[in-house]
């Protein structure tokens, strides 16, 4: 069998094509069953996200096109439409590709951590569907340990590369602990929801959500145990906030200089961090002129993000080196297993020959045969049987003019190199 990785991703295929071959939760069980029942496939894992659809499997040699054909047929997509976007990796290249994917090195956002969880979930689903064999199990478990090593030995995932994440990272740098900080979130859209998730992941438990409609804010607040207020109520609650992060679609600023000055006075001038990630701005730019008020705009965050992307590229060099090292080591281990299987088969074959001839010799002795003749015949036949295959291999290599192959066979037989 041979390890194989085939798929399409954001680099090779359009969104439309990726949508066509995505495996949703409703399709995945049937796909895994078909894959496991295929006579060409010994084990398989399907990874399907918004940016990629990939099949990792253990297949019979030269059967990769059958897997591609199955993918096209399952989704009722023509092979002509699919094949130009397909990439295929075999053996060590397949091992390396999966490791790069799990480490975030093949992601749209370099080093993003979510893909590792998605790969782990795909592996868990495939294992539950009984489509994972021993080789696949070892392959994926090794991949997860490599991803952990990359996260431990490099800082590829430690720099903010999204506006929401950058806002939270900025807050963490300014406030020693978010556990004791109160955060006012202005807005209740997708960006603020991401901010809330990052804050919660970093221990923040005191959040206030301000929104034009309390109903929308309530849906968000329920996820994080947050308090809900309306936009007109911000002035009376602003003094409670150590951190303000705002992202609305308002055409005019919501928080003005006077409002912040009043809040700071109530706070006895304890510092306040304000992060405005809205376009147009939610917070008047003059707020940045106030002592003890630290205002950052989306442009400020973008410069942080750009710097961090460059830092991730530097960290990716070390991560790539780790992946190359680990994939080569895993391939060496796999090849050693093939050697173990070959040795086991060779020993079993020799033992079968020995037992067959020994049984015939015992029968001959029991029938009254001359022990010396029986032993002589046993030794001759055993020798001839054991050297038959190596002799044919030596003759074939010599006749075909293959000196390298001939040298390997001689070495395996314990023969000295000819002068």
PDB file of C-alpha atoms in Angstrom, residues 166-277:
ATOM      1  CA  UNK A 166      -4.948  42.086  17.269  1.00  0.00           C
ATOM      2  CA  UNK A 167      -7.364  44.101  19.399  1.00  0.00           C
ATOM      3  CA  UNK A 168      -7.301  41.443  22.117  1.00  0.00           C
ATOM      4  CA  UNK A 169      -3.533  41.070  21.917  1.00  0.00           C
ATOM      5  CA  UNK A 170      -3.164  44.827  22.356  1.00  0.00           C
ATOM      6  CA  UNK A 171      -5.396  44.704  25.441  1.00  0.00           C
ATOM      7  CA  UNK A 172      -3.317  41.854  26.897  1.00  0.00           C
ATOM      8  CA  UNK A 173      -0.109  43.832  26.426  1.00  0.00           C
ATOM      9  CA  UNK A 174      -1.482  46.910  28.200  1.00  0.00           C
ATOM     10  CA  UNK A 175      -3.391  45.167  30.993  1.00  0.00           C
ATOM     11  CA  UNK A 176      -1.479  42.530  32.904  1.00  0.00           C
ATOM     12  CA  UNK A 177      -4.558  40.336  33.309  1.00  0.00           C
ATOM     13  CA  UNK A 178      -7.875  40.449  31.493  1.00  0.00           C
ATOM     14  CA  UNK A 179      -9.524  38.543  34.352  1.00  0.00           C
ATOM     15  CA  UNK A 180      -9.844  41.719  36.390  1.00  0.00           C
ATOM     16  CA  UNK A 181     -10.643  44.015  33.461  1.00  0.00           C
ATOM     17  CA  UNK A 182     -14.097  45.158  32.390  1.00  0.00           C
ATOM     18  CA  UNK A 183     -14.543  45.349  28.616  1.00  0.00           C
ATOM     19  CA  UNK A 184     -17.222  47.364  26.855  1.00  0.00           C
ATOM     20  CA  UNK A 185     -17.979  45.934  23.399  1.00  0.00           C
ATOM     21  CA  UNK A 186     -19.790  48.403  21.158  1.00  0.00           C
ATOM     22  CA  UNK A 187     -21.666  46.594  18.391  1.00  0.00           C
ATOM     23  CA  UNK A 188     -22.810  42.990  18.066  1.00  0.00           C
ATOM     24  CA  UNK A 189     -21.669  41.967  14.603  1.00  0.00           C
ATOM     25  CA  UNK A 190     -19.302  39.236  13.463  1.00  0.00           C
ATOM     26  CA  UNK A 191     -16.120  41.163  14.322  1.00  0.00           C
ATOM     27  CA  UNK A 192     -17.252  41.933  17.873  1.00  0.00           C
ATOM     28  CA  UNK A 193     -18.294  38.304  18.304  1.00  0.00           C
ATOM     29  CA  UNK A 194     -14.758  37.226  17.342  1.00  0.00           C
ATOM     30  CA  UNK A 195     -13.338  39.770  19.769  1.00  0.00           C
ATOM     31  CA  UNK A 196     -15.559  38.370  22.549  1.00  0.00           C
ATOM     32  CA  UNK A 197     -14.381  34.834  21.799  1.00  0.00           C
ATOM     33  CA  UNK A 198     -10.718  35.876  21.994  1.00  0.00           C
ATOM     34  CA  UNK A 199     -11.353  37.803  25.219  1.00  0.00           C
ATOM     35  CA  UNK A 200     -13.128  34.836  26.814  1.00  0.00           C
ATOM     36  CA  UNK A 201     -10.304  32.516  25.751  1.00  0.00           C
ATOM     37  CA  UNK A 202      -7.899  34.819  27.602  1.00  0.00           C
ATOM     38  CA  UNK A 203      -9.832  34.762  30.850  1.00  0.00           C
ATOM     39  CA  UNK A 204     -12.011  37.858  30.510  1.00  0.00           C
ATOM     40  CA  UNK A 205     -15.297  37.383  32.389  1.00  0.00           C
ATOM     41  CA  UNK A 206     -16.557  40.983  32.712  1.00  0.00           C
ATOM     42  CA  UNK A 207     -18.075  42.134  29.419  1.00  0.00           C
ATOM     43  CA  UNK A 208     -20.728  44.677  28.550  1.00  0.00           C
ATOM     44  CA  UNK A 209     -22.304  44.594  25.082  1.00  0.00           C
ATOM     45  CA  UNK A 210     -23.773  47.849  23.766  1.00  0.00           C
ATOM     46  CA  UNK A 211     -25.827  47.741  20.595  1.00  0.00           C
ATOM     47  CA  UNK A 212     -28.522  49.658  18.765  1.00  0.00           C
ATOM     48  CA  UNK A 213     -30.945  46.763  19.257  1.00  0.00           C
ATOM     49  CA  UNK A 214     -30.775  44.945  22.585  1.00  0.00           C
ATOM     50  CA  UNK A 215     -32.222  41.760  21.049  1.00  0.00           C
ATOM     51  CA  UNK A 216     -29.181  41.234  18.821  1.00  0.00           C
ATOM     52  CA  UNK A 217     -26.844  42.108  21.675  1.00  0.00           C
ATOM     53  CA  UNK A 218     -28.613  39.616  23.944  1.00  0.00           C
ATOM     54  CA  UNK A 219     -27.860  36.733  21.570  1.00  0.00           C
ATOM     55  CA  UNK A 220     -24.170  37.576  21.753  1.00  0.00           C
ATOM     56  CA  UNK A 221     -24.158  38.293  25.491  1.00  0.00           C
ATOM     57  CA  UNK A 222     -25.707  34.934  26.364  1.00  0.00           C
ATOM     58  CA  UNK A 223     -22.651  33.141  24.953  1.00  0.00           C
ATOM     59  CA  UNK A 224     -20.299  34.930  27.357  1.00  0.00           C
ATOM     60  CA  UNK A 225     -22.424  35.858  30.356  1.00  0.00           C
ATOM     61  CA  UNK A 226     -22.180  39.520  29.397  1.00  0.00           C
ATOM     62  CA  UNK A 227     -24.341  42.471  30.390  1.00  0.00           C
ATOM     63  CA  UNK A 228     -26.438  44.234  27.718  1.00  0.00           C
ATOM     64  CA  UNK A 229     -27.042  47.951  27.285  1.00  0.00           C
ATOM     65  CA  UNK A 230     -28.280  50.170  24.466  1.00  0.00           C
ATOM     66  CA  UNK A 231     -26.102  52.724  22.649  1.00  0.00           C
ATOM     67  CA  UNK A 232     -27.736  55.715  24.433  1.00  0.00           C
ATOM     68  CA  UNK A 233     -26.810  54.105  27.769  1.00  0.00           C
ATOM     69  CA  UNK A 234     -23.065  54.120  27.016  1.00  0.00           C
ATOM     70  CA  UNK A 235     -22.328  57.447  28.827  1.00  0.00           C
ATOM     71  CA  UNK A 236     -23.615  56.172  32.175  1.00  0.00           C
ATOM     72  CA  UNK A 237     -21.651  52.889  31.902  1.00  0.00           C
ATOM     73  CA  UNK A 238     -18.449  54.065  30.194  1.00  0.00           C
ATOM     74  CA  UNK A 239     -16.646  54.795  33.464  1.00  0.00           C
ATOM     75  CA  UNK A 240     -16.854  51.087  34.368  1.00  0.00           C
ATOM     76  CA  UNK A 241     -14.877  50.077  31.291  1.00  0.00           C
ATOM     77  CA  UNK A 242     -11.126  49.533  31.414  1.00  0.00           C
ATOM     78  CA  UNK A 243     -11.180  48.568  27.743  1.00  0.00           C
ATOM     79  CA  UNK A 244     -13.534  49.733  24.988  1.00  0.00           C
ATOM     80  CA  UNK A 245     -13.585  47.902  21.654  1.00  0.00           C
ATOM     81  CA  UNK A 246     -15.985  49.281  19.079  1.00  0.00           C
ATOM     82  CA  UNK A 247     -17.135  48.045  15.674  1.00  0.00           C
ATOM     83  CA  UNK A 248     -20.491  49.279  14.368  1.00  0.00           C
ATOM     84  CA  UNK A 249     -21.855  50.474  11.042  1.00  0.00           C
ATOM     85  CA  UNK A 250     -22.722  53.912  12.413  1.00  0.00           C
ATOM     86  CA  UNK A 251     -21.976  56.753   9.975  1.00  0.00           C
ATOM     87  CA  UNK A 252     -21.144  59.091  12.886  1.00  0.00           C
ATOM     88  CA  UNK A 253     -18.958  58.656  16.002  1.00  0.00           C
ATOM     89  CA  UNK A 254     -20.720  57.087  18.981  1.00  0.00           C
ATOM     90  CA  UNK A 255     -18.141  57.965  21.634  1.00  0.00           C
ATOM     91  CA  UNK A 256     -16.916  61.550  21.805  1.00  0.00           C
ATOM     92  CA  UNK A 257     -14.122  63.395  23.582  1.00  0.00           C
ATOM     93  CA  UNK A 258     -16.409  64.924  26.216  1.00  0.00           C
ATOM     94  CA  UNK A 259     -17.960  61.555  27.033  1.00  0.00           C
ATOM     95  CA  UNK A 260     -14.544  59.990  27.632  1.00  0.00           C
ATOM     96  CA  UNK A 261     -13.344  62.972  29.735  1.00  0.00           C
ATOM     97  CA  UNK A 262     -16.380  62.613  31.988  1.00  0.00           C
ATOM     98  CA  UNK A 263     -15.843  58.867  32.314  1.00  0.00           C
ATOM     99  CA  UNK A 264     -12.152  59.296  33.200  1.00  0.00           C
ATOM    100  CA  UNK A 265     -13.039  61.824  35.879  1.00  0.00           C
ATOM    101  CA  UNK A 266     -15.445  59.292  37.402  1.00  0.00           C
ATOM    102  CA  UNK A 267     -12.699  56.663  37.221  1.00  0.00           C
ATOM    103  CA  UNK A 268     -10.300  58.980  39.065  1.00  0.00           C
ATOM    104  CA  UNK A 269      -8.205  58.962  35.907  1.00  0.00           C
ATOM    105  CA  UNK A 270      -7.459  55.259  35.857  1.00  0.00           C
ATOM    106  CA  UNK A 271      -6.214  54.517  32.299  1.00  0.00           C
ATOM    107  CA  UNK A 272      -8.675  53.479  29.621  1.00  0.00           C
ATOM    108  CA  UNK A 273      -7.828  51.649  26.404  1.00  0.00           C
ATOM    109  CA  UNK A 274     -10.088  52.396  23.426  1.00  0.00           C
ATOM    110  CA  UNK A 275      -9.788  50.328  20.243  1.00  0.00           C
ATOM    111  CA  UNK A 276     -11.807  51.593  17.288  1.00  0.00           C
ATOM    112  CA  UNK A 277     -11.994  48.968  14.533  1.00  0.00           C
TER     113      UNK A 277
END
